[in-house]
Short mmCIF file of C-alpha atoms (C1' of nucleotides) in Angstrom, two decimals:
data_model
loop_
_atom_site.label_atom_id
_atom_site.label_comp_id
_atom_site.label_asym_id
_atom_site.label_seq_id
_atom_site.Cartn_x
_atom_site.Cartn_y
_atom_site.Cartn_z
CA UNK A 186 -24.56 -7.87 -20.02
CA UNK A 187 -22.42 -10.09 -17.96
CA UNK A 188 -24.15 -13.14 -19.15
CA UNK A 189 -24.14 -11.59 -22.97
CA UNK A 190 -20.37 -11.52 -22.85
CA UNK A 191 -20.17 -15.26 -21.26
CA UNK A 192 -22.05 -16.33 -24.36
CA UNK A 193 -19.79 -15.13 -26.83
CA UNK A 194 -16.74 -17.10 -25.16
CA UNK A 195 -18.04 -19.58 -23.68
CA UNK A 196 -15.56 -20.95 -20.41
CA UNK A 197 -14.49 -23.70 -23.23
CA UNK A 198 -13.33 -26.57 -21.29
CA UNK A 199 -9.86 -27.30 -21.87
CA UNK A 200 -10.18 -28.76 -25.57
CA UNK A 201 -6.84 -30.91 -25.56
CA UNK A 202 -8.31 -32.81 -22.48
CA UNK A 203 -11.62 -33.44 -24.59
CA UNK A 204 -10.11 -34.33 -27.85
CA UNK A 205 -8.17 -37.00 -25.26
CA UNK A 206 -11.31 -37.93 -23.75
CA UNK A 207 -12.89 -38.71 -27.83
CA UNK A 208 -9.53 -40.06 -28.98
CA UNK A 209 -9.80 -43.02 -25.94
CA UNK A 210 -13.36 -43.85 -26.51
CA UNK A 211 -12.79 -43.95 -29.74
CA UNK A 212 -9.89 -46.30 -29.75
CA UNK A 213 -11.69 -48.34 -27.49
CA UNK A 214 -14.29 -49.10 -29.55
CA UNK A 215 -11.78 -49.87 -33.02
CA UNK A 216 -8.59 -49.44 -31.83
CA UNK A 217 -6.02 -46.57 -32.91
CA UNK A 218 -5.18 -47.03 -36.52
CA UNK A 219 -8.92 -47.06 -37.46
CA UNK A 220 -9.80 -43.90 -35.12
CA UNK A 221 -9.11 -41.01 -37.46
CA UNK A 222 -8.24 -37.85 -36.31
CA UNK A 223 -11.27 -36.03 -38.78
CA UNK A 224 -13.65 -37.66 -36.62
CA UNK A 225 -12.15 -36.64 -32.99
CA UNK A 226 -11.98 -32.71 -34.33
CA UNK A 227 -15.70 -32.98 -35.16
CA UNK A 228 -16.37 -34.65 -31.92
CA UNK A 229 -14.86 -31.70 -30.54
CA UNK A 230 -16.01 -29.12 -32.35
CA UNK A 231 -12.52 -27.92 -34.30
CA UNK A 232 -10.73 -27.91 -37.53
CA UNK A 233 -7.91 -30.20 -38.48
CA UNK A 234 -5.27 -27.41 -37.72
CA UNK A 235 -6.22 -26.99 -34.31
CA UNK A 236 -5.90 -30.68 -33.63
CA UNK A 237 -2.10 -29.86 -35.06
CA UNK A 238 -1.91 -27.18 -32.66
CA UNK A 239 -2.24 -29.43 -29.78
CA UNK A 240 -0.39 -32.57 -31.05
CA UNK A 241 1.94 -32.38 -33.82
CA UNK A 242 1.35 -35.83 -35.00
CA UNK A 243 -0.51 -39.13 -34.47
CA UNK A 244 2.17 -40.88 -32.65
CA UNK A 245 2.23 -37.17 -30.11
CA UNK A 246 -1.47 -38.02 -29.37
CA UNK A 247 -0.76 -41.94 -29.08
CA UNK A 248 1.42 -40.74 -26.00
CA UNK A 249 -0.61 -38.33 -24.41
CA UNK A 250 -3.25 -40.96 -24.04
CA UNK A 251 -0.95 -43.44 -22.44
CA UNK A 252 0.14 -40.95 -19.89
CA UNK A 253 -3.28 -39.67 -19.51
CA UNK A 254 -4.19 -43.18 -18.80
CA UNK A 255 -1.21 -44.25 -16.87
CA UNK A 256 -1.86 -40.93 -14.38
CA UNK A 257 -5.93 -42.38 -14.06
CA UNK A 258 -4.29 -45.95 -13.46
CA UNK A 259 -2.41 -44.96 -10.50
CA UNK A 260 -5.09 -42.74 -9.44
CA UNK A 261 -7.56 -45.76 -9.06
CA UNK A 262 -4.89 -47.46 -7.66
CA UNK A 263 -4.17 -45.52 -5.04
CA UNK A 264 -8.11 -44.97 -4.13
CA UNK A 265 -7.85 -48.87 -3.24
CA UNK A 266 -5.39 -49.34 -1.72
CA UNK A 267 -5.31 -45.89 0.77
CA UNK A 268 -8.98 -46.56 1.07
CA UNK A 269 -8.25 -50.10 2.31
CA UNK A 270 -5.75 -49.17 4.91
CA UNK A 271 -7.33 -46.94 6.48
CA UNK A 272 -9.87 -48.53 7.69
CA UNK A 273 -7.87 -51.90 8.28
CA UNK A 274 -4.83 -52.77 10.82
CA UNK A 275 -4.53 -56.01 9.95
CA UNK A 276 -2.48 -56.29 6.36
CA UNK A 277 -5.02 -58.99 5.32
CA UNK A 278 -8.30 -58.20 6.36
CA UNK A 279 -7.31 -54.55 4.91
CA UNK A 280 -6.46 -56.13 1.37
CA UNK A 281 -9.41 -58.42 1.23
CA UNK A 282 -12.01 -55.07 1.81
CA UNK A 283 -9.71 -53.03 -0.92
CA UNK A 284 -10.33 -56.35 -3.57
CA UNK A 285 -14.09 -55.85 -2.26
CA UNK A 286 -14.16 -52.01 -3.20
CA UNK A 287 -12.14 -53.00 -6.73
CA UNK A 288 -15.13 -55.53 -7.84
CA UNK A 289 -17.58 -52.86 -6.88
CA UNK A 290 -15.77 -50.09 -8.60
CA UNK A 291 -15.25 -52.69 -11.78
CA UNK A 292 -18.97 -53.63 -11.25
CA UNK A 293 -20.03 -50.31 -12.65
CA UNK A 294 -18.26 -49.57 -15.64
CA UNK A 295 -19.55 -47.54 -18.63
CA UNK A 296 -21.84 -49.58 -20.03
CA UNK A 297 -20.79 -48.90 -24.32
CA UNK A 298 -17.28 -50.02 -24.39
CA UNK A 299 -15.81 -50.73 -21.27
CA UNK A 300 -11.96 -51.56 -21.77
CA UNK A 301 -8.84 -50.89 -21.30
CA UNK A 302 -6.43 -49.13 -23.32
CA UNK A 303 -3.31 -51.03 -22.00
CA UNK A 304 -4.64 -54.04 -23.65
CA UNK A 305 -5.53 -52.46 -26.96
CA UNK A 306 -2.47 -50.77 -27.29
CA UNK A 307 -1.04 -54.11 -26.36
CA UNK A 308 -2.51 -55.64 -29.29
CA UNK A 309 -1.43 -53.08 -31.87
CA UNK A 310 2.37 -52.51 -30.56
CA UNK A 311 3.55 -52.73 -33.74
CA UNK A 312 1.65 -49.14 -34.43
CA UNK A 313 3.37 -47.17 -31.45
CA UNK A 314 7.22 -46.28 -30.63
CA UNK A 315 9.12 -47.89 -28.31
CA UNK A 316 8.53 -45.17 -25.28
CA UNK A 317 4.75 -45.93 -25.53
CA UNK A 318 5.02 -48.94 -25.24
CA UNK A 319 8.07 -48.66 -22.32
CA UNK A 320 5.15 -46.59 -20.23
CA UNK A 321 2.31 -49.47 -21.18
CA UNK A 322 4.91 -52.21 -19.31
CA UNK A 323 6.04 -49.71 -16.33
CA UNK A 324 2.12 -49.67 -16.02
CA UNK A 325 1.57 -52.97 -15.43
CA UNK A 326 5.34 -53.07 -13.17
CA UNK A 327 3.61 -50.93 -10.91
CA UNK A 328 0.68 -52.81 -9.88
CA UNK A 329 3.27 -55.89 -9.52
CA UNK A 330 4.70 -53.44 -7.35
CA UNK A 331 2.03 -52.47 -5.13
CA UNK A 332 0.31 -56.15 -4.75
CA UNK A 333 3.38 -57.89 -4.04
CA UNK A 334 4.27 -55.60 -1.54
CA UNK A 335 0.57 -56.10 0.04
CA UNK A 336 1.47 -59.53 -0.43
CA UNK A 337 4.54 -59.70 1.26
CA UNK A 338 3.07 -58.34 4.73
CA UNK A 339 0.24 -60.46 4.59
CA UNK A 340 2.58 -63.87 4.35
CA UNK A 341 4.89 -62.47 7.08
CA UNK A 342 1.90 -62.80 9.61
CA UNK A 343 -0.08 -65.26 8.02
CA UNK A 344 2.34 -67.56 6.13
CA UNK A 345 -0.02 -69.12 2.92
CA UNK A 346 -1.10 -72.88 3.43
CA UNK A 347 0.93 -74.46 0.22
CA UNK A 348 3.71 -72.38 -1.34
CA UNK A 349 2.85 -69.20 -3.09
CA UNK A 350 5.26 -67.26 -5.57
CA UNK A 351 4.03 -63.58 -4.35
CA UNK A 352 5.15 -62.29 -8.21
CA UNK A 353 2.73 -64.56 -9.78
CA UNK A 354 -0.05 -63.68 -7.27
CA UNK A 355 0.62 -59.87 -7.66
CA UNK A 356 0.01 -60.05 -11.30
CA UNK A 357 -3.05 -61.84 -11.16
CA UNK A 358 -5.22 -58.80 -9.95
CA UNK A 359 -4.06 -57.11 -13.49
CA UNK A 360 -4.76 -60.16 -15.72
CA UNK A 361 -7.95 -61.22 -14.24
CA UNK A 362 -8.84 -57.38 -15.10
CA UNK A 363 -7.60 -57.23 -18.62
CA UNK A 364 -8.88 -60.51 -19.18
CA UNK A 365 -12.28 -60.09 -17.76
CA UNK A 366 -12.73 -56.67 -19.37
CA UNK A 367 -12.50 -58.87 -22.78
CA UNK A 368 -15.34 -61.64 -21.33
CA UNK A 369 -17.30 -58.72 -20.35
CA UNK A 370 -17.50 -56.87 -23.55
CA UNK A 371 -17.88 -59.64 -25.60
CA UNK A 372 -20.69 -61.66 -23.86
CA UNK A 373 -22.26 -58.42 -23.01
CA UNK A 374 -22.12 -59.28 -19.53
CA UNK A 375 -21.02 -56.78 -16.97
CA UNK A 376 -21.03 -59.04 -14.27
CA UNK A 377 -18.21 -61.52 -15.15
CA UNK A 378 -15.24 -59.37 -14.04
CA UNK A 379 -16.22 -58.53 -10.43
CA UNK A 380 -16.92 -62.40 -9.96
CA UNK A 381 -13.35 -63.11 -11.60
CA UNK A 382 -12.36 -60.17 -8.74
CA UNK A 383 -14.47 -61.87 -6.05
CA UNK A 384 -12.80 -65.83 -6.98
CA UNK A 385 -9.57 -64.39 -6.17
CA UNK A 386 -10.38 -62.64 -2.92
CA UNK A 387 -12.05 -66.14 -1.85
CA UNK A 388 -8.50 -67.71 -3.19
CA UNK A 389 -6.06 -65.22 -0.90
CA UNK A 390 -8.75 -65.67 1.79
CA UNK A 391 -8.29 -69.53 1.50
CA UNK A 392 -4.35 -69.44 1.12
CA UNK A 393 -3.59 -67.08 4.00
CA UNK A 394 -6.45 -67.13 6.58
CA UNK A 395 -5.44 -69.66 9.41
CA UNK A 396 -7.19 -73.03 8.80
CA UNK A 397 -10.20 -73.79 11.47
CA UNK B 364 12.19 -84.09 -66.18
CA UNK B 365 9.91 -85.02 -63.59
CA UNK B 366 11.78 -82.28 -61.60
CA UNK B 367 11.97 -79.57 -63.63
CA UNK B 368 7.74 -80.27 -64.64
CA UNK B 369 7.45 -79.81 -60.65
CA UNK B 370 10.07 -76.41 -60.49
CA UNK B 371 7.38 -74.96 -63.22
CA UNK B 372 4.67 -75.88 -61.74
CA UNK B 373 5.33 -76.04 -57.87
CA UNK B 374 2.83 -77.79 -55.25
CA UNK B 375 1.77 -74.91 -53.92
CA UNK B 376 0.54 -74.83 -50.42
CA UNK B 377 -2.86 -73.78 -50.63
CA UNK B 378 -3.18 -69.80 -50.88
CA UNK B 379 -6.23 -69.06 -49.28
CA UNK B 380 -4.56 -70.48 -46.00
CA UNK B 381 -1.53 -68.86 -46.66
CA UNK B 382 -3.23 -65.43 -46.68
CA UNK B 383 -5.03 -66.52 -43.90
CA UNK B 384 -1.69 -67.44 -41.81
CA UNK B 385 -0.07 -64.09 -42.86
CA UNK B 386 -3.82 -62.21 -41.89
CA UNK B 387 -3.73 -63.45 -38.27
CA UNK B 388 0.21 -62.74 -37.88
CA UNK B 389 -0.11 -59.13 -38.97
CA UNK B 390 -3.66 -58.99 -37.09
CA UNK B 391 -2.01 -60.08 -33.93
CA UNK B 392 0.65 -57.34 -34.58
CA UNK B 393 -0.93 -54.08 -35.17
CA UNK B 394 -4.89 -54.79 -35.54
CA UNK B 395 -7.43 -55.37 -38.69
CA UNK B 396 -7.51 -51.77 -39.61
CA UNK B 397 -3.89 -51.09 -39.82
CA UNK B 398 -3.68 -54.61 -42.07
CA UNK B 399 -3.57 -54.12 -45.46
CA UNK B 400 -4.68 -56.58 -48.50
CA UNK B 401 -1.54 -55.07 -49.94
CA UNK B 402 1.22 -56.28 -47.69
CA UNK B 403 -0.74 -59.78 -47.61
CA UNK B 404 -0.39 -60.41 -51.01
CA UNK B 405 3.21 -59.69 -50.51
CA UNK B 406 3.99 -61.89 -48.13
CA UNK B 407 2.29 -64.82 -50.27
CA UNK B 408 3.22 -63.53 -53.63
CA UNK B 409 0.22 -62.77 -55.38
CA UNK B 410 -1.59 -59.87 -56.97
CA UNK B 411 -4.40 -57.83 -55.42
CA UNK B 412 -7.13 -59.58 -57.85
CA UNK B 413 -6.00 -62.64 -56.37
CA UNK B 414 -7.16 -61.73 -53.22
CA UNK B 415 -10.19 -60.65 -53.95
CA UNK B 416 -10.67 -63.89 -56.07
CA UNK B 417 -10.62 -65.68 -51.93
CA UNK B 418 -12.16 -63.24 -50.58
CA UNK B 419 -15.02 -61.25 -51.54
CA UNK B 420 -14.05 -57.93 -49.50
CA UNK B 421 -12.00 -56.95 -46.37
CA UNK B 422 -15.08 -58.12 -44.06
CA UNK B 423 -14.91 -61.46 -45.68
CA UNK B 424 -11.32 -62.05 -44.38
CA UNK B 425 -12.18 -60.85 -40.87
CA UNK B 426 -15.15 -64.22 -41.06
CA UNK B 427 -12.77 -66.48 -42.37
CA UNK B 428 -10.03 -65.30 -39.70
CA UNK B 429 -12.56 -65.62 -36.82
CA UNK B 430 -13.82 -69.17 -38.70
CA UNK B 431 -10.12 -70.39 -38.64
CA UNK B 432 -9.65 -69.35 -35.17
CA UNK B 433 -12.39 -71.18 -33.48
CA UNK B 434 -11.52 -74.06 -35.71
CA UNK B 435 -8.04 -74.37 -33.69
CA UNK B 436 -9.87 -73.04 -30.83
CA UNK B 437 -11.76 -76.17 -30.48
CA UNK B 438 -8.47 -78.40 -31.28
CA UNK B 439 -6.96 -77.08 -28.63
CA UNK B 440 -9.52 -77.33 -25.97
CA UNK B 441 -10.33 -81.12 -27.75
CA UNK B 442 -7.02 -81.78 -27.57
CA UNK B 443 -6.68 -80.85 -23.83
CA UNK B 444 -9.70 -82.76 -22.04
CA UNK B 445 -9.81 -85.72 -24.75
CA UNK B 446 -5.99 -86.89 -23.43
CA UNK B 447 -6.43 -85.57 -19.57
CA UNK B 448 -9.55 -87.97 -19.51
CA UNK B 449 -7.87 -90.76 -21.31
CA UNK B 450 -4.98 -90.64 -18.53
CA UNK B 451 -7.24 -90.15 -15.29
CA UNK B 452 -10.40 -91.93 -14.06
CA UNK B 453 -10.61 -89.56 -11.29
CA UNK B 454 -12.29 -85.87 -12.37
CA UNK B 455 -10.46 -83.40 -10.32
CA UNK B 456 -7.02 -85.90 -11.22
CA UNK B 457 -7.82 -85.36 -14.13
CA UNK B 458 -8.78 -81.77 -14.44
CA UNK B 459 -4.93 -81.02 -12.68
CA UNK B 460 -3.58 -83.31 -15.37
CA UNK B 461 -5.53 -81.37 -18.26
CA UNK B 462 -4.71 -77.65 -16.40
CA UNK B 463 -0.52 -78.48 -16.21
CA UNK B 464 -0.73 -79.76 -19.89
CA UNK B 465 -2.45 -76.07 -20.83
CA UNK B 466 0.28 -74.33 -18.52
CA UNK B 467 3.17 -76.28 -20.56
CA UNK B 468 1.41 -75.14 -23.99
CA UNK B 469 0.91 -71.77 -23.09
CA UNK B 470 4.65 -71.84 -21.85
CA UNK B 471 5.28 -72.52 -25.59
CA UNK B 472 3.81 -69.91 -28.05
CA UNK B 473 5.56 -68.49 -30.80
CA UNK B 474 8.10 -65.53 -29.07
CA UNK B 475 7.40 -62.81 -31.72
CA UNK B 476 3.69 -61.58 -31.08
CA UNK B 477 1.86 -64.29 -28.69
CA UNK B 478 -1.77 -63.23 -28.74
CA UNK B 479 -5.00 -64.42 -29.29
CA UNK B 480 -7.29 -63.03 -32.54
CA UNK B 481 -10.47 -62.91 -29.96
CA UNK B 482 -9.17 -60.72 -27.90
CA UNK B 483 -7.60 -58.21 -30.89
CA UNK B 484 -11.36 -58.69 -32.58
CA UNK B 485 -13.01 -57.66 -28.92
CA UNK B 486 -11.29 -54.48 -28.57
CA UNK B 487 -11.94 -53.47 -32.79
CA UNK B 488 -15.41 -54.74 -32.14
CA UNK B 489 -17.08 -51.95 -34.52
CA UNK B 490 -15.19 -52.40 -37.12
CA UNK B 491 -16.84 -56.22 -37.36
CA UNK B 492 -20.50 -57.39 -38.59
CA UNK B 493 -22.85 -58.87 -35.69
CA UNK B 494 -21.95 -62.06 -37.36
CA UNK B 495 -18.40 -62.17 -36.67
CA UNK B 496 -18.85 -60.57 -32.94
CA UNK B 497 -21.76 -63.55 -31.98
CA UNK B 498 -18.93 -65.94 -33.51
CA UNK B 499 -16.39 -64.65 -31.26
CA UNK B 500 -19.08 -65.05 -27.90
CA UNK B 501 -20.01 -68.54 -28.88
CA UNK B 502 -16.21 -69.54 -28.72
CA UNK B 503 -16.01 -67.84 -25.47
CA UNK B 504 -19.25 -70.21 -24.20
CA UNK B 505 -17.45 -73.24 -25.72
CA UNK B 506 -15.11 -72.97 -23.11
CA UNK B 507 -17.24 -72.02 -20.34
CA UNK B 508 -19.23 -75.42 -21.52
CA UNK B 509 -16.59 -77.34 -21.43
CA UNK B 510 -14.76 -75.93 -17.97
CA UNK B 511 -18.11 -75.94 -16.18
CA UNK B 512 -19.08 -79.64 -17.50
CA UNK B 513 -15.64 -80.90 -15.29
CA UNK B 514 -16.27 -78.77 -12.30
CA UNK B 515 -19.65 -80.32 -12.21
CA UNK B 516 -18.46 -83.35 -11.96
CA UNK B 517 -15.61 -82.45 -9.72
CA UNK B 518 -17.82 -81.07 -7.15
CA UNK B 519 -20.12 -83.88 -7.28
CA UNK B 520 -17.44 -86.03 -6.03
CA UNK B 521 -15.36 -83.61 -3.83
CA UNK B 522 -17.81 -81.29 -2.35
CA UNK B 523 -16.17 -77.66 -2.46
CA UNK B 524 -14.17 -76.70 0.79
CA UNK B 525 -16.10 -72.93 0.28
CA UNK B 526 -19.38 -72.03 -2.04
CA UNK B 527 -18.06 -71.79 -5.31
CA UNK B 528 -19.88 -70.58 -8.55
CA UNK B 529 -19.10 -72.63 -11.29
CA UNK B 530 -19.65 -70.41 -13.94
CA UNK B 531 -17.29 -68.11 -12.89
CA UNK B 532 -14.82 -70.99 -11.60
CA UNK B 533 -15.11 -71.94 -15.70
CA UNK B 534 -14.71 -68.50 -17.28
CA UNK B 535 -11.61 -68.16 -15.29
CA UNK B 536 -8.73 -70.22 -17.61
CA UNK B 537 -10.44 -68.25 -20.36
CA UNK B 538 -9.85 -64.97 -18.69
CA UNK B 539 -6.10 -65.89 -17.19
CA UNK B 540 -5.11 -66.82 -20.80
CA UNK B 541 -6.48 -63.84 -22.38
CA UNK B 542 -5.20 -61.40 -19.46
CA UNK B 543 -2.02 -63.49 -19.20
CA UNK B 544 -0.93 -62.75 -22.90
CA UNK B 545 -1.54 -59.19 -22.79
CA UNK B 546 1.22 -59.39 -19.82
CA UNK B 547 3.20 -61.51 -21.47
CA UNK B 548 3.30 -59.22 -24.37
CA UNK B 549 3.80 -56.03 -23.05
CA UNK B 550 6.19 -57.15 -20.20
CA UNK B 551 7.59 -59.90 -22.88
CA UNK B 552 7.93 -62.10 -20.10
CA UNK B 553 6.79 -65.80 -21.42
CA UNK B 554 6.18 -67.31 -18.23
CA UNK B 555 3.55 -64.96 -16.77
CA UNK B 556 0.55 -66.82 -18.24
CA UNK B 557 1.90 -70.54 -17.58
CA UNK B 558 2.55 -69.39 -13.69
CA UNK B 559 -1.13 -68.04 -13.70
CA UNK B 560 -2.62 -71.46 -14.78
CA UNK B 561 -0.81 -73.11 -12.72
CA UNK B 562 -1.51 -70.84 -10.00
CA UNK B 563 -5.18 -71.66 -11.14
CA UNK B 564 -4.78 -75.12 -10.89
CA UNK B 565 -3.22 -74.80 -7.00
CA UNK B 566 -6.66 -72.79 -6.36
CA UNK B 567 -8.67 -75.70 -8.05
CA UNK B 568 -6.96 -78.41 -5.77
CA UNK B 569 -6.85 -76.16 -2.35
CA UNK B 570 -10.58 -75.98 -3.01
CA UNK B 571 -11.78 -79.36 -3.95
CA UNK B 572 -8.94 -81.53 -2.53
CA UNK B 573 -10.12 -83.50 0.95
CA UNK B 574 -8.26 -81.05 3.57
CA UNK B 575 -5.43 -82.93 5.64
"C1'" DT C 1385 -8.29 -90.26 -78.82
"C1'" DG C 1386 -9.84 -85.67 -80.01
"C1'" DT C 1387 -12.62 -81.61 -79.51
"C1'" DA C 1388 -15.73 -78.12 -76.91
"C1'" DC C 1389 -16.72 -76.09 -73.06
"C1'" DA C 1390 -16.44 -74.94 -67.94
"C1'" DT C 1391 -14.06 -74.01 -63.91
"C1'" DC C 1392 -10.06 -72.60 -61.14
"C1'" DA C 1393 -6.81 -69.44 -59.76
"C1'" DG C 1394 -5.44 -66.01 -60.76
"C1'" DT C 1395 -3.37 -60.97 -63.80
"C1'" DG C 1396 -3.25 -55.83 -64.86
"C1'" DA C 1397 -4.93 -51.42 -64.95
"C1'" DA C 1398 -7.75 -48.05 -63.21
"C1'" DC C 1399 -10.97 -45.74 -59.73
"C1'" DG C 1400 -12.08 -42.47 -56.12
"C1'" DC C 1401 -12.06 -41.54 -51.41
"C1'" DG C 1402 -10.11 -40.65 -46.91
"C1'" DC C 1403 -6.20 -40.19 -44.46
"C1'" DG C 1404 -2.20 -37.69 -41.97
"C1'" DT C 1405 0.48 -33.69 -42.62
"C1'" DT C 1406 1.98 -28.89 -43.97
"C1'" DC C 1407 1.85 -23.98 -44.44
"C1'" DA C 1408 0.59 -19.29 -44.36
"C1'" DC C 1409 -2.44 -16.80 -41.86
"C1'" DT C 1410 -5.74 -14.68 -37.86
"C1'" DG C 1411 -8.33 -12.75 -33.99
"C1'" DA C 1412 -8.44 -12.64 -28.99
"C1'" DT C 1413 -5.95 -12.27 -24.83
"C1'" DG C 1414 -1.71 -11.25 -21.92
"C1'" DT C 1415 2.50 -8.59 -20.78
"C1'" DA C 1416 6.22 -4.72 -20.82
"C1'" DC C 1417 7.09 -0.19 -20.72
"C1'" DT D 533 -3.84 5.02 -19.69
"C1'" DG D 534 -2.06 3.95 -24.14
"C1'" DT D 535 0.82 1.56 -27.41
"C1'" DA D 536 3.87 -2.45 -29.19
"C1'" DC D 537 4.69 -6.86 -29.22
"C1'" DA D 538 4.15 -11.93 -27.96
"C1'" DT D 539 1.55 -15.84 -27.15
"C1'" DC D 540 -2.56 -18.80 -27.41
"C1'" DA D 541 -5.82 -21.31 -29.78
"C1'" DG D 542 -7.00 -21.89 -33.37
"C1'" DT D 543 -8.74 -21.33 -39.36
"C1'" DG D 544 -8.63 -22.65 -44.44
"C1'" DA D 545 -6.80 -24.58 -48.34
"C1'" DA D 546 -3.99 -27.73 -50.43
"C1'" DC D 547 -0.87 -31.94 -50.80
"C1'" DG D 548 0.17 -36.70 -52.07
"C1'" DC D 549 -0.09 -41.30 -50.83
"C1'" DG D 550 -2.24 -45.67 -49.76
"C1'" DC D 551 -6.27 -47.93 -49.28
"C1'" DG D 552 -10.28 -51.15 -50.62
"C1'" DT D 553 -12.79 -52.25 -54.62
"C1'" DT D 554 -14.07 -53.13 -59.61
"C1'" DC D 555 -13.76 -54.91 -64.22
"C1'" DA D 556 -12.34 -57.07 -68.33
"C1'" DC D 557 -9.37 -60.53 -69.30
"C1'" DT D 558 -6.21 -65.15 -69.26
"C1'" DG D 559 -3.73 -69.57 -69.16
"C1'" DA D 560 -3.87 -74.08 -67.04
"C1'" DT D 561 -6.56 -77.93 -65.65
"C1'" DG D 562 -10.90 -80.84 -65.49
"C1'" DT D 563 -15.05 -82.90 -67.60
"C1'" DA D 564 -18.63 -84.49 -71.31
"C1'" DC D 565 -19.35 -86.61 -75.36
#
DNA sequence: TGTACATCAGTGAACGCGCGTTCACTGATGTAC
DNA sequence: TGTACATCAGTGAACGCGCGTTCACTGATGTAC
């Protein structure tokens, strides 16, 4: 009886959060203006009004995925880093095991499409209002953020062999991941990112660590 | 007379290209989807059986688009090595030469929507034909070519100070200008990608260069 | 030098399909009294 | 415990617009003889 009643309304997990889920892969894959909304509602399993019931237009659902994606951003961000430090005194040797654990974790990526949807929303701006695109950049300001500050320990006990501008070295974990997210998908080769990843750990290893 | 023969019939810049220029800008902008053959014949002043006169569909366009890119590609990448070499006997001389001249170009791209039409094709892959994806990896592999050729050389002369992969040491101005313009864009910052390279090039020297 | 034909670079009108959006409505569940 | 109402999570039908594509046609220029 009990598992009669389940079947008839089924615990339906939260539809919003899958029509999300469809609406990034999908955008992935073509980018936004090509992913229509007919095919996300029969990914899903709904009609057109109850997509309308959750969003109330294309540009509403353009946001929720950036803040959806922003909140998993700082997520994985903070699994690195956290991670990192506690297992590591020392500001260095603690940053070099967190760039480890971010070429593992970048190492085993979905296999299909692999991106990010920073950079495709980067490359259709044009399509999305000015908040959206506001949250994309405070995105990408808050890894800045959190590298240079790494950054800024590590050269006050280990100052770098030649000059280093600490701005231009915190961005370079985020480009070397948009970037090698595009080398990867279109060489079909999953393994170019994490050795992008690895370079740079051998470069802030080689800049900081005391010669000898 | 002469003049007013020429006002009738002006000597108009060749079309096709002219599409092609206003394809890539609008491309660049908001993606292939969301470009339409409409507001491309409006920018060059022609009807929509014109355009189809050029191109046979919409997939045509996105070949000649990718053709034209990997034309200028080349240019480019020609255009760096060819005068680096002619100024330096010297490979990793050279190679520093070659790497500040990219920095300077990249410090010079058009201010309205810097970008780079493999990296918009990569992440609308599936709306493109094998063909024009396989065109898109072989102008990624150009580069690598190219990058790894030098660093072969390089290390043959100045043995690296730690085990570097070339491959990887190759795919890396590829992947710092493609990750550098999608923080360019979104932060609209112009400088982030020439501080990368030439962050890249410090790298290159600290790990070649004869210590001391 | 004049005529016939071919090619180039388009025009103009029409097409059908898919898209985002709206609107009135509904059946199941939750809450107040 | 029963009734009234509100909210949640949708349904179903219709809309108009813009899109890529097709087709028959055209006026200017180039080429053969």
């Amino acid at each position: 009886m009990v598992q009669f009643v389940m079947l008839q309304a089924p615990p339906r997990k939260d539809t919003r959060e899958r029509l999300l889920e469809a609406a990034e892969a999908a955008v992935l894959a073509k980018g936004f203006a090509a992913t229509s909304i007919d095919e996300l509602i029969a990914a899903v399993g709904i009609t057109k009004s109850g997509f309308f019931y959750h969003f109330k237009d294309k540009a509403d659902l353009a946001k929720a995925m950036m803040l959806r994606y922003l909140e998993q951003d700082k997520a994985l961000l903070d699994s690195l880093f956290d991670r990192a430090d506690e297992l590591n005194e020392d500001p260095l040797h603690g940053f070099l095991v967190g760039l480890k654990m971010f070429a593992e974790m970048m190492a085993n990526l979905p296999a299909n499409y692999p991106g990010c949807l920073a950079a495709s929303f980067a490359y259709q701006d044009t399509l999305f209002n000015r908040e959206v695109c506001a949250l994309n950049a405070e995105g990408m300001l808050a890894w800045r953020r959190r590298f240079r500050e790494r950054f800024e320990r590590i050269a006050e006990r280990y100052p770098p062999r030649i000059p280093a501008d600490l701005d231009t070295l915190a961005d370079t974990a985020y480009t070397l991941a948009e970037g090698g997210l595009i080398l990867n998908r279109v060489l079909k080769d999953p393994t170019i990112l994490p050795r992008q990843i690895l370079q740079f750990r051998d470069f802030v290893r080689l800049l900081f660590a005391p010669a000898g």
